[in-house]
Amino acid sequence: MTTRIADLPTPCVLISRRILESNLQAMAERCRSLGVRLRPHIKTHNLPEIAQRQLHAGAGGVTVATPQEAALAARHGVRDIFVAREVADRVDLCALLDVARSVHLITAVDSVAGAEALAEVAAAREMPMAVRLEVDTGGQRCGVATLEALTALARRVLALPALRLEGIFTHEGHVYGAADHQDLIRQATAAVQALGAMGAGLRAAGVPCGEVSVGSSPSAKTATDFRGVTEVRPGNYVFNDGMQVANGTARIEDCALSVVATVISRPAPDRAVLNVGSKLLGSDRGKNASDTGGYGLVLEPERQVLTRLYEEHGVIDAATGLRVGQRVRLLPTHACIVANLARTVALVDDRGGVVEVWSNRRYA
Amino acid sequence: MTTRIADLPTPCVLISRRILESNLQAMAERCRSLGVRLRPHIKTHNLPEIAQRQLHAGAGGVTVATPQEAALAARHGVRDIFVAREVADRVDLCALLDVARSVHLITAVDSVAGAEALAEVAAAREMPMAVRLEVDTGGQRCGVATLEALTALARRVLALPALRLEGIFTHEGHVYGAADHQDLIRQATAAVQALGAMGAGLRAAGVPCGEVSVGSSPSAKTATDFRGVTEVRPGNYVFNDGMQVANGTARIEDCALSVVATVISRPAPDRAVLNVGSKLLGSDRGKNASDTGGYGLVLEPERQVLTRLYEEHGVIDAATGLRVGQRVRLLPTHACIVANLARTVALVDDRGGVVEVWSNRRYA
């Protein structure tokens, strides 16, 4: 007998098979039309089942954020993995190199000290490591900000026999803070162009820099000039979420991940309380163009905003038409956080059937 | 050979055995001196190892938030469990009653509709359920707000043979939003007194209400009048955290849980980036008196505030004295979230040794 969504305890996380597949195809086609390789960031789901679908749809490899995520992907058969965050501690570097034994692993470097620490561990193991240099294109997080600094770092890396310079990359996540959709397109295009220019500058200085890689779903979808860029690393596009809807890079009907919760209390005429809180939804709200106005949007039975969130409670302060015991379906503000927090997610069809249940392997 | 903290990969979560035990003893003594029973909320840790220590220190039972947490506690030998959140969906009610087969389980009710849904499932299984009625003492979340409404609900519950009225309770979590420490004491005392008065009012109306239970670490520590209250349900006190330090109900040296992270980047003279973000620390900041001013406080090598947090990055925007590769120890803003997100936590002694490693069973 088929399990139905109605049989699942709440809160539960659903993934629409139809929308997921449509999102995978759309991004694969977009990359083909742009002439760039696709290396999706799988921190959005950390599910081997989706990683395999992404590889099948044309991705050449995947992106992860941590040595632990790399190990998880490698255990599940992914063979080409980019860890897009610097690793600097000796214990963590050893964990990273353990993964590199069995797969093609690339890691991130943005400082001479970081490069030397990695090179020391790699040399001791006689295991040369592929690295990409991180460039800051406006996020003011990690990464070198000038061509001069980038060139100097590249030269230092080239001088370390244990390292192989494999490319440069940026994460232009600051586009989520754009003022509006037009500003997002402008910022995304500027960041992509800035990295392309860095690649050209490096080559002009005599450094063969390899891949030139940008990452973020909004910019992969909207940037208007990818000259000089060879790869994109969008993550969220597989699901989309409230932030993507708010900033205009997805419609509600493009959102594959939703949460079913139950109304557990109607303590006042205008207040409804759901049995879902930050321990499943996270507390991200986005900002500026990406601000959803709340912590989640009830889609059914009618549109309502989660205005307050506690660990296990979600409050709608201007509630209408909900009764205790009723199930609601809601769109999370930030899908990556939900997939990380959910114990399981259910792949569902359009008729209310559960096709598969996937387990979060973060703890495996 | 003993594992050392220095051998653990970063980021990792440490619990000081000495401070944990001291916190357990202090709360147990406080409850004895107040003449109230202690039923700690174990969502703070969800670790059987700590629940057992709490029971050993004098707790009569535990509090959880969800049927899943109740099942986890029951699987690990806890025999008296209060689920302090309403359950209303039929599938969820069945999950709850499955737990009640093997332990003394009490659940929360704040509406006639909720009581009737529970009674229907309990009657069908011929398994009478113990319930407590939730009172809103200022949090504006769940709970009835007036004695009139409480009395009416209690009478309806008494008329349902499948339910046993076991008490009333409140969660006065709104005290975390107090303006300052004095205001927190004032609000905590007011909430505790309000529930005590509700209990007295119910009895005056001829309803024997049983336990009168308040919950929150700040109020258990600071409220000055517990007349009419029979039980407290603090959670966070086992660890304490940045919010408790900010609102004056704990000192930094009372905080048992800390996180060790590594500096992975120094991209600008005043900016340092750590390899820890919201996927371990959460993004809570507290508000008003409980606002820590950031997303975590670096304790060693020197005090610095995490000003920006991404999923896997933490940024210090006015950094001093940190170098790439250096380990730092930091105090999280909200310890409950960290314990929920961590895959494992290490119980440590004062000499840098790891005594035990406990696994998060949320996914087991």
XYZ file of C-alpha atoms in Angstrom:
728
model
C 0.000 0.000 0.000
C 1.315 3.428 -0.907
C 2.052 5.790 1.942
C 0.098 9.021 1.655
C 1.192 12.464 2.836
C -1.809 12.297 5.161
C -0.189 9.321 6.944
C 3.011 11.189 7.819
C 3.406 12.731 11.267
C 3.723 16.516 11.317
C 5.747 18.584 10.870
C 7.126 16.825 7.823
C 9.133 17.965 4.835
C 7.913 17.234 1.321
C 9.757 17.467 -1.966
C 7.674 17.573 -5.117
C 9.216 15.146 -7.586
C 7.792 17.048 -10.531
C 9.118 20.451 -9.450
C 12.493 19.036 -8.396
C 13.006 17.442 -11.801
C 11.861 20.579 -13.572
C 14.327 22.699 -11.554
C 17.187 20.292 -12.304
C 16.450 20.407 -16.021
C 16.030 24.159 -16.146
C 19.440 24.813 -14.548
C 21.168 22.199 -16.694
C 19.736 23.867 -19.808
C 20.663 27.323 -18.589
C 24.273 26.203 -18.104
C 24.403 24.638 -21.551
C 23.087 27.840 -23.085
C 25.654 29.888 -21.145
C 28.460 27.528 -22.091
C 29.520 27.026 -18.463
C 30.029 23.858 -16.455
C 27.606 23.119 -13.599
C 29.032 22.100 -10.217
C 26.038 22.380 -7.861
C 26.515 23.160 -4.191
C 24.914 20.167 -2.491
C 24.817 21.681 1.007
C 21.294 22.661 -0.031
C 20.167 19.069 0.472
C 23.126 16.833 1.432
C 21.125 13.980 -0.048
C 22.944 11.474 -2.265
C 19.627 10.838 -4.033
C 19.526 14.422 -5.283
C 23.273 14.625 -5.955
C 22.949 11.632 -8.269
C 20.068 13.309 -10.102
C 22.166 16.457 -10.493
C 25.105 14.494 -11.907
C 22.727 12.653 -14.215
C 21.296 15.981 -15.423
C 24.758 17.052 -16.519
C 26.730 18.316 -13.513
C 30.412 17.456 -13.776
C 31.005 17.346 -10.030
C 29.642 18.830 -6.832
C 30.476 21.563 -4.351
C 30.388 21.163 -0.559
C 31.286 23.419 2.346
C 33.132 21.175 4.807
C 35.401 18.119 4.972
C 32.499 16.251 6.625
C 30.181 17.018 3.710
C 32.914 15.933 1.315
C 33.275 12.635 3.168
C 29.501 12.102 3.018
C 29.398 12.754 -0.727
C 32.402 10.467 -1.337
C 30.800 7.668 0.704
C 27.814 7.903 -1.609
C 29.720 7.660 -4.851
C 30.438 11.244 -5.870
C 33.892 11.300 -7.469
C 34.625 14.990 -8.091
C 34.198 17.302 -5.109
C 35.098 20.940 -4.490
C 35.233 22.025 -0.829
C 34.475 25.730 -1.251
C 35.663 26.830 2.176
C 39.185 27.207 3.528
C 40.487 24.527 5.915
C 43.323 25.572 8.209
C 43.551 23.416 11.321
C 45.863 20.412 11.177
C 43.224 17.910 12.386
C 40.714 19.263 9.852
C 43.300 19.149 7.050
C 43.959 15.494 7.815
C 40.203 14.798 7.627
C 40.128 16.558 4.270
C 43.066 14.600 2.898
C 41.470 11.350 4.012
C 38.669 12.102 1.557
C 41.134 12.982 -1.184
C 42.463 9.436 -1.129
C 39.434 8.122 -2.977
C 38.046 11.023 -5.045
C 39.167 14.041 -7.032
C 39.082 16.682 -4.320
C 39.689 20.391 -4.740
C 39.932 22.741 -1.808
C 39.892 26.480 -1.182
C 42.786 28.752 -0.291
C 42.791 32.494 0.307
C 45.995 33.121 2.248
C 49.668 32.241 2.168
C 49.394 30.854 5.695
C 46.502 28.620 4.622
C 48.336 27.462 1.498
C 51.443 26.608 3.498
C 49.496 24.685 6.150
C 47.778 22.632 3.448
C 51.025 22.090 1.545
C 52.765 20.848 4.677
C 50.157 18.177 5.358
C 49.909 17.256 1.662
C 53.699 16.955 1.357
C 53.941 14.790 4.466
C 51.426 12.408 2.889
C 52.946 12.717 -0.569
C 49.479 13.565 -1.844
C 49.452 16.713 -4.011
C 46.278 18.747 -3.508
C 44.267 20.679 -6.101
C 43.333 24.151 -4.899
C 41.253 27.084 -6.036
C 41.923 30.592 -4.832
C 38.991 32.460 -3.352
C 38.231 35.954 -4.572
C 36.011 38.429 -2.734
C 33.671 40.012 -5.273
C 31.717 42.022 -2.715
C 30.628 39.656 0.059
C 33.366 40.790 2.458
C 33.706 37.321 3.858
C 36.701 35.218 2.740
C 38.795 35.799 -0.356
C 41.381 38.197 -1.700
C 39.951 41.426 -3.035
C 42.540 42.700 -5.528
C 44.248 41.297 -8.613
C 47.568 42.198 -7.037
C 46.886 40.076 -3.954
C 45.485 37.270 -6.079
C 48.535 37.196 -8.306
C 50.894 37.157 -5.339
C 48.970 34.316 -3.723
C 48.864 32.355 -7.003
C 52.639 32.698 -7.365
C 53.146 31.446 -3.819
C 50.883 28.453 -4.483
C 52.709 27.665 -7.742
C 55.937 27.596 -5.747
C 54.592 24.912 -3.395
C 55.152 21.517 -5.063
C 52.468 19.848 -2.922
C 49.753 22.117 -4.348
C 48.274 22.286 -7.842
C 46.543 25.523 -8.807
C 43.261 24.450 -10.360
C 41.338 27.713 -10.594
C 39.766 30.696 -8.871
C 36.312 31.073 -7.410
C 33.959 33.443 -5.648
C 30.746 33.147 -3.709
C 28.692 36.209 -4.590
C 26.150 35.571 -1.797
C 25.879 39.296 -1.169
C 23.415 39.475 -4.071
C 20.779 38.175 -1.625
C 21.006 41.569 0.067
C 20.203 43.509 -3.120
C 17.638 46.283 -2.837
C 15.295 44.835 -5.460
C 15.227 42.425 -8.393
C 16.856 44.857 -10.831
C 19.584 45.602 -8.310
C 20.084 41.858 -7.858
C 20.646 41.415 -11.612
C 23.051 44.352 -11.564
C 25.001 43.050 -8.534
C 25.059 39.472 -9.847
C 26.342 40.576 -13.235
C 28.953 42.815 -11.616
C 30.223 39.983 -9.404
C 30.388 37.513 -12.286
C 32.192 40.055 -14.461
C 34.578 40.882 -11.612
C 35.640 37.255 -11.322
C 35.950 36.906 -15.087
C 38.219 39.965 -15.064
C 40.311 38.443 -12.275
C 40.828 35.326 -14.369
C 41.849 37.408 -17.378
C 44.180 39.470 -15.212
C 45.862 36.388 -13.792
C 46.442 34.944 -17.235
C 47.796 38.282 -18.430
C 50.271 38.078 -15.552
C 51.393 34.694 -16.840
C 49.474 32.498 -14.376
C 47.368 29.758 -16.001
C 44.425 29.848 -13.630
C 42.193 27.019 -14.899
C 38.554 27.148 -13.816
C 36.871 30.478 -13.128
C 33.917 29.585 -10.931
C 31.024 31.636 -9.546
C 28.355 30.427 -7.169
C 24.787 31.320 -6.132
C 21.412 30.452 -7.561
C 20.192 34.023 -8.132
C 23.270 34.992 -10.120
C 23.309 31.753 -12.126
C 19.720 32.552 -13.084
C 19.983 36.279 -13.733
C 23.503 37.510 -14.477
C 23.667 38.812 -18.033
C 27.380 38.383 -18.812
C 29.377 35.222 -18.087
C 32.429 36.075 -20.239
C 35.578 34.579 -18.759
C 33.618 32.323 -16.406
C 33.850 28.553 -16.915
C 31.708 27.150 -14.078
C 28.718 27.966 -11.868
C 27.913 26.492 -8.456
C 24.245 27.215 -7.642
C 22.787 25.305 -4.713
C 19.323 26.441 -3.758
C 17.860 26.140 -7.284
C 16.978 22.465 -6.765
C 14.335 23.493 -4.226
C 13.932 27.295 -4.378
C 12.291 28.898 -1.347
C 10.711 32.001 0.118
C 13.845 34.102 -0.365
C 14.056 33.239 -4.065
C 10.379 34.086 -4.477
C 10.877 37.373 -2.633
C 13.830 38.417 -4.784
C 12.083 37.448 -7.991
C 14.282 34.541 -9.112
C 11.582 31.893 -8.606
C 7.804 31.670 -8.497
C 5.949 29.863 -5.722
C 5.143 27.120 -8.242
C 8.903 26.584 -8.746
C 9.419 25.719 -5.073
C 9.921 21.981 -4.651
C 10.265 21.834 -0.867
C 7.391 22.497 1.504
C 6.535 21.693 5.097
C 3.269 20.274 6.384
C 2.411 21.351 9.918
C -0.633 21.225 12.163
C -2.566 24.010 13.836
C -2.275 23.134 17.525
C -3.827 26.205 19.121
C -6.159 29.125 18.373
C -5.657 30.972 21.658
C -7.064 34.292 20.399
C -9.363 35.213 17.512
C -6.469 36.520 15.430
C -3.738 34.094 16.519
C -2.976 30.589 15.307
C -0.068 28.452 16.479
C 1.533 25.704 14.382
C 3.598 22.770 15.638
C 6.678 23.866 13.713
C 9.433 26.223 14.774
C 13.045 27.150 14.239
C 14.220 23.598 14.914
C 12.836 22.651 11.522
C 12.477 25.970 9.671
C 15.554 27.818 10.969
C 15.130 31.513 11.717
C 16.466 33.069 8.521
C 14.319 35.816 7.030
C 16.459 37.096 4.194
C 17.012 40.812 3.881
C 16.034 43.628 1.542
C 14.827 42.069 -1.740
C 15.114 38.562 -0.269
C 13.107 39.334 2.896
C 9.975 37.225 2.897
C 8.313 39.322 5.570
C 8.246 36.389 7.968
C 9.597 32.977 8.870
C 7.545 30.979 6.418
C 4.482 31.386 4.234
C 1.403 29.220 4.695
C 0.355 28.261 1.148
C -2.719 26.177 1.965
C -5.487 26.483 2.923
C -4.766 30.166 2.310
C -1.773 32.516 2.244
C -0.677 33.582 5.723
C 2.681 34.634 7.138
C 4.443 33.041 10.124
C 5.192 36.161 12.119
C 6.911 34.655 15.170
C 8.986 31.544 15.534
C 10.062 29.637 18.643
C 11.990 26.389 18.760
C 8.905 24.216 18.298
C 6.108 26.741 17.711
C 5.231 28.979 14.789
C 2.795 31.831 15.355
C 0.528 33.533 12.805
C -0.508 36.812 14.393
C -3.195 37.803 11.923
C -4.687 34.375 11.359
C -7.841 33.647 9.439
C -9.769 30.495 8.674
C -7.722 27.924 10.590
C -8.973 25.429 13.132
C -7.201 23.304 15.741
C -6.175 19.978 14.192
C -6.051 21.305 10.641
C -2.992 20.595 8.529
C -1.368 23.432 6.601
C 1.300 23.425 3.915
C 3.935 26.091 4.077
C 6.853 27.420 2.096
C 10.019 27.848 4.156
C 11.989 31.050 3.925
C 15.304 29.177 3.530
C 15.093 25.630 2.177
C 18.773 24.706 2.761
C 18.291 25.066 6.504
C 15.148 22.928 6.500
C 16.821 20.099 4.595
C 19.686 20.240 7.082
C 17.370 20.098 10.086
C 14.886 17.506 8.851
C 15.382 13.934 9.938
C 13.749 12.678 6.766
C 12.241 14.219 3.654
C 9.480 12.660 1.585
C 9.545 12.721 -2.204
C 5.919 13.112 -3.246
C 3.856 13.000 -6.398
C 1.059 15.368 -7.379
C -1.661 13.055 -6.094
C -0.618 13.071 -2.413
C 1.414 9.879 -2.617
C 4.818 9.404 -0.999
C 7.204 8.034 -3.630
C 10.313 7.687 -1.445
C 11.520 8.738 1.985
C 15.108 9.968 2.169
C 17.108 10.082 5.393
C 19.377 12.887 6.467
C 22.808 11.226 6.543
C 24.445 14.082 8.392
C 24.482 11.897 11.493
C 25.321 8.628 9.785
C 45.383 6.859 25.467
C 43.100 9.709 26.437
C 41.666 11.790 23.614
C 42.519 15.472 23.980
C 40.412 18.425 22.866
C 43.330 19.256 20.547
C 42.699 15.968 18.693
C 39.071 16.774 17.850
C 38.206 18.189 14.433
C 36.734 21.686 14.462
C 34.187 23.027 14.937
C 33.422 20.857 17.963
C 31.168 21.255 20.967
C 32.566 20.856 24.464
C 30.750 20.432 27.754
C 32.709 21.100 30.907
C 31.993 18.267 33.324
C 32.765 20.455 36.314
C 30.452 23.302 35.302
C 27.680 20.933 34.194
C 27.687 19.198 37.569
C 27.813 22.484 39.402
C 24.815 23.788 37.420
C 22.845 20.598 38.106
C 23.522 20.854 41.832
C 22.756 24.550 42.032
C 19.318 24.158 40.430
C 18.483 21.096 42.515
C 19.330 23.057 45.666
C 17.394 26.089 44.506
C 14.297 23.925 44.000
C 14.675 22.318 47.418
C 14.932 25.735 49.025
C 11.860 26.938 47.121
C 9.929 23.802 47.984
C 9.061 23.074 44.351
C 9.533 19.950 42.268
C 12.052 20.052 39.417
C 11.005 18.721 36.000
C 13.759 19.959 33.666
C 13.049 20.634 30.014
C 15.487 18.327 28.252
C 15.113 19.876 24.780
C 18.168 21.869 25.867
C 20.343 18.812 25.297
C 18.224 15.803 24.276
C 21.003 13.666 25.702
C 20.055 10.657 27.856
C 23.408 11.050 29.625
C 22.400 14.464 30.962
C 18.773 13.488 31.613
C 20.023 10.686 33.860
C 22.243 13.133 35.736
C 19.271 15.465 36.193
C 17.095 12.664 37.535
C 19.931 11.586 39.817
C 20.272 15.166 41.097
C 16.653 15.111 42.201
C 14.379 15.749 39.228
C 11.131 13.795 39.461
C 10.611 13.590 35.705
C 11.425 15.502 32.545
C 9.783 17.901 30.121
C 9.977 17.635 26.329
C 8.424 19.565 23.466
C 7.357 16.929 20.954
C 6.136 13.329 20.712
C 9.469 12.474 19.034
C 11.448 13.855 21.976
C 9.180 11.920 24.335
C 9.860 8.716 22.412
C 13.615 9.375 22.561
C 13.518 9.946 26.328
C 11.364 6.835 26.858
C 13.741 4.714 24.766
C 16.522 5.801 27.111
C 14.800 4.905 30.330
C 12.999 8.067 31.429
C 9.706 7.009 33.017
C 7.873 10.286 33.687
C 7.548 12.691 30.773
C 5.569 15.872 30.233
C 5.109 16.952 26.600
C 4.686 20.696 27.110
C 3.201 21.458 23.707
C -0.256 20.769 22.333
C -0.689 17.871 19.901
C -3.703 18.035 17.619
C -3.275 15.977 14.459
C -4.543 12.405 14.526
C -1.267 10.867 13.272
C 0.717 12.878 15.848
C -1.703 11.915 18.620
C -1.188 8.251 17.776
C 2.590 8.745 17.963
C 2.120 10.358 21.364
C -0.056 7.559 22.665
C 2.456 4.988 21.486
C 4.893 6.503 23.971
C 2.277 6.522 26.723
C 2.101 2.736 26.577
C 5.400 2.403 28.418
C 5.824 5.530 30.556
C 3.833 8.011 32.600
C 3.100 10.606 29.948
C 1.379 13.941 30.450
C 0.416 16.165 27.569
C -0.699 19.752 27.029
C -4.162 21.046 26.185
C -5.323 24.613 25.673
C -8.570 24.263 23.721
C -11.784 22.287 23.767
C -11.092 21.136 20.218
C -7.663 19.879 21.250
C -9.036 18.149 24.325
C -11.730 16.427 22.295
C -9.299 15.243 19.621
C -7.023 13.763 22.277
C -9.944 12.213 24.154
C -11.223 10.571 20.991
C -7.914 8.840 20.262
C -7.390 7.950 23.935
C -10.893 6.500 24.204
C -10.464 4.438 21.052
C -7.342 2.924 22.573
C -8.869 2.668 26.036
C -5.842 4.516 27.344
C -6.762 7.472 29.594
C -4.373 10.388 29.148
C -3.057 12.775 31.793
C -3.242 16.395 30.679
C -2.174 19.792 31.898
C -3.889 22.939 30.762
C -1.681 25.665 29.339
C -2.030 29.204 30.636
C -0.686 32.264 28.843
C 1.063 34.447 31.423
C 2.304 37.019 28.936
C 4.068 35.175 26.116
C 1.108 35.449 23.733
C 1.842 32.074 22.254
C -0.354 29.122 23.311
C -2.515 28.965 26.417
C -5.725 30.413 27.805
C -5.354 33.903 29.198
C -8.210 34.261 31.713
C -9.395 32.340 34.757
C -12.836 32.195 33.193
C -11.535 30.467 30.071
C -9.335 28.174 32.148
C -12.221 27.117 34.371
C -14.450 26.418 31.382
C -11.733 24.340 29.712
C -11.021 22.444 32.940
C -14.724 21.584 33.304
C -14.831 20.330 29.720
C -11.763 18.165 30.324
C -13.231 16.783 33.547
C -16.288 15.758 31.547
C -14.202 13.683 29.142
C -13.677 10.257 30.722
C -10.622 9.530 28.569
C -8.726 12.487 30.046
C -7.352 13.024 33.560
C -6.718 16.608 34.603
C -3.249 16.573 36.147
C -2.436 20.256 36.449
C -1.865 23.621 34.825
C 1.307 25.091 33.368
C 2.812 28.095 31.671
C 5.964 28.840 29.738
C 6.976 32.372 30.682
C 9.580 32.603 27.894
C 8.692 36.246 27.346
C 10.991 37.122 30.261
C 13.885 36.743 27.807
C 12.628 39.941 26.187
C 12.802 41.963 29.419
C 14.391 45.400 29.205
C 17.080 44.674 31.797
C 17.894 42.340 34.689
C 15.611 44.102 37.170
C 12.769 44.028 34.660
C 13.445 40.327 34.123
C 13.048 39.657 37.861
C 9.876 41.712 37.876
C 8.401 39.932 34.808
C 9.455 36.486 36.042
C 7.891 37.069 39.451
C 4.718 38.426 37.869
C 4.373 35.388 35.577
C 4.981 32.929 38.406
C 2.492 34.737 40.637
C -0.049 34.851 37.802
C 0.052 31.080 37.417
C -0.116 30.585 41.183
C -3.219 32.781 41.208
C -4.759 30.754 38.374
C -4.269 27.576 40.401
C -5.883 29.179 43.451
C -8.743 30.472 41.330
C -9.396 27.050 39.834
C -9.487 25.430 43.253
C -11.800 28.169 44.495
C -14.092 27.260 41.600
C -14.109 23.674 42.808
C -11.617 22.224 40.310
C -8.770 20.238 41.898
C -5.998 21.278 39.532
C -2.996 19.246 40.737
C 0.414 20.514 39.675
C 0.975 24.219 39.070
C 4.050 24.324 36.866
C 6.180 27.187 35.540
C 9.086 26.921 33.141
C 12.200 28.891 32.139
C 15.681 29.076 33.576
C 15.743 32.839 34.217
C 12.519 32.765 36.220
C 13.489 29.621 38.152
C 16.653 31.456 39.148
C 15.269 34.912 39.865
C 11.535 34.986 40.621
C 10.986 36.088 44.212
C 7.601 34.521 44.972
C 6.655 30.926 44.171
C 3.501 30.744 46.326
C 0.964 28.394 44.796
C 3.513 26.898 42.403
C 4.447 23.229 42.817
C 6.912 22.616 39.965
C 9.505 24.360 37.788
C 10.716 23.286 34.338
C 13.980 25.113 33.564
C 15.959 23.814 30.597
C 18.887 25.984 29.682
C 20.382 26.071 33.219
C 22.351 22.850 32.615
C 24.541 24.698 30.114
C 23.756 28.431 30.346
C 24.823 30.543 27.365
C 25.360 34.006 25.986
C 21.738 35.022 26.490
C 21.820 34.061 30.173
C 25.049 35.988 30.616
C 23.552 38.999 28.836
C 20.435 39.036 30.997
C 22.410 38.586 34.187
C 21.209 35.121 35.243
C 24.597 33.431 34.692
C 28.253 34.395 34.605
C 30.558 33.319 31.795
C 32.191 30.890 34.237
C 28.779 29.212 34.735
C 28.537 28.311 31.028
C 29.204 24.606 30.534
C 28.924 24.454 26.740
C 31.442 26.029 24.407
C 32.498 25.609 20.791
C 36.035 25.291 19.481
C 36.506 26.668 15.977
C 39.437 27.534 13.739
C 40.404 30.821 12.126
C 40.377 29.972 8.413
C 40.904 33.405 6.890
C 42.212 36.885 7.711
C 41.170 38.564 4.460
C 41.492 42.127 5.802
C 43.400 43.645 8.715
C 40.258 43.947 10.818
C 38.394 40.827 9.661
C 38.761 37.234 10.797
C 36.651 34.323 9.572
C 35.983 31.175 11.595
C 34.917 27.773 10.270
C 31.658 27.823 12.210
C 28.307 29.241 11.192
C 24.595 28.995 11.735
C 24.571 25.264 10.973
C 26.196 24.717 14.365
C 25.512 27.945 16.277
C 22.024 28.780 15.015
C 21.271 32.440 14.350
C 19.539 33.447 17.575
C 20.741 36.685 19.129
C 18.327 37.175 21.990
C 16.639 40.532 22.393
C 16.715 43.451 24.798
C 18.355 42.276 28.041
C 19.163 38.888 26.493
C 20.815 40.303 23.354
C 24.448 39.276 23.309
C 25.374 41.847 20.677
C 26.335 39.116 18.237
C 26.088 35.474 17.243
C 28.678 34.163 19.665
C 31.459 35.438 21.873
C 35.061 34.340 21.373
C 36.359 33.682 24.903
C 39.932 32.665 24.065
C 42.464 33.834 23.108
C 40.641 37.102 23.806
C 37.065 38.404 23.911
C 35.682 39.164 20.460
C 32.175 39.150 19.036
C 30.975 37.160 16.013
C 29.285 39.949 14.082
C 28.117 38.053 10.994
C 27.098 34.461 10.555
C 26.634 32.386 7.395
C 25.796 28.696 7.209
C 29.413 27.575 7.630
C 31.299 30.821 8.277
C 31.456 33.167 11.261
C 32.893 36.632 10.766
C 34.533 38.898 13.354
C 34.501 42.378 11.851
C 36.783 44.082 14.356
C 39.245 41.265 14.837
C 42.472 41.503 16.757
C 45.278 39.081 17.455
C 44.105 36.059 15.464
C 46.075 34.128 12.876
C 45.016 31.608 10.218
C 45.075 28.108 11.690
C 44.565 29.250 15.269
C 41.876 27.582 17.367
C 39.482 29.741 19.350
C 36.943 28.847 22.032
C 33.619 30.575 21.917
C 30.442 30.900 23.913
C 27.291 30.367 21.852
C 24.424 32.790 22.147
C 21.845 29.982 22.485
C 23.157 26.651 23.761
C 19.922 24.649 23.140
C 20.264 25.222 19.407
C 23.913 24.158 19.378
C 23.210 20.914 21.213
C 20.427 20.217 18.720
C 22.667 20.855 15.717
C 25.835 19.138 16.901
C 26.474 15.617 15.737
C 28.413 14.856 18.890
C 29.376 16.706 22.052
C 32.490 16.021 24.097
C 32.407 15.980 27.889
C 35.746 17.448 28.947
C 37.740 17.919 32.102
C 39.685 21.000 33.145
C 42.980 19.693 31.810
C 41.979 19.455 28.137
C 41.028 15.779 28.262
C 37.923 14.318 26.624
C 36.084 12.215 29.218
C 33.236 10.978 27.019
C 31.747 11.680 23.596
C 27.949 11.753 23.417
C 26.016 11.322 20.188
C 22.995 13.309 19.174
C 20.239 10.681 19.050
C 17.807 12.940 17.242
C 18.442 10.919 14.101
C 18.643 7.508 15.747
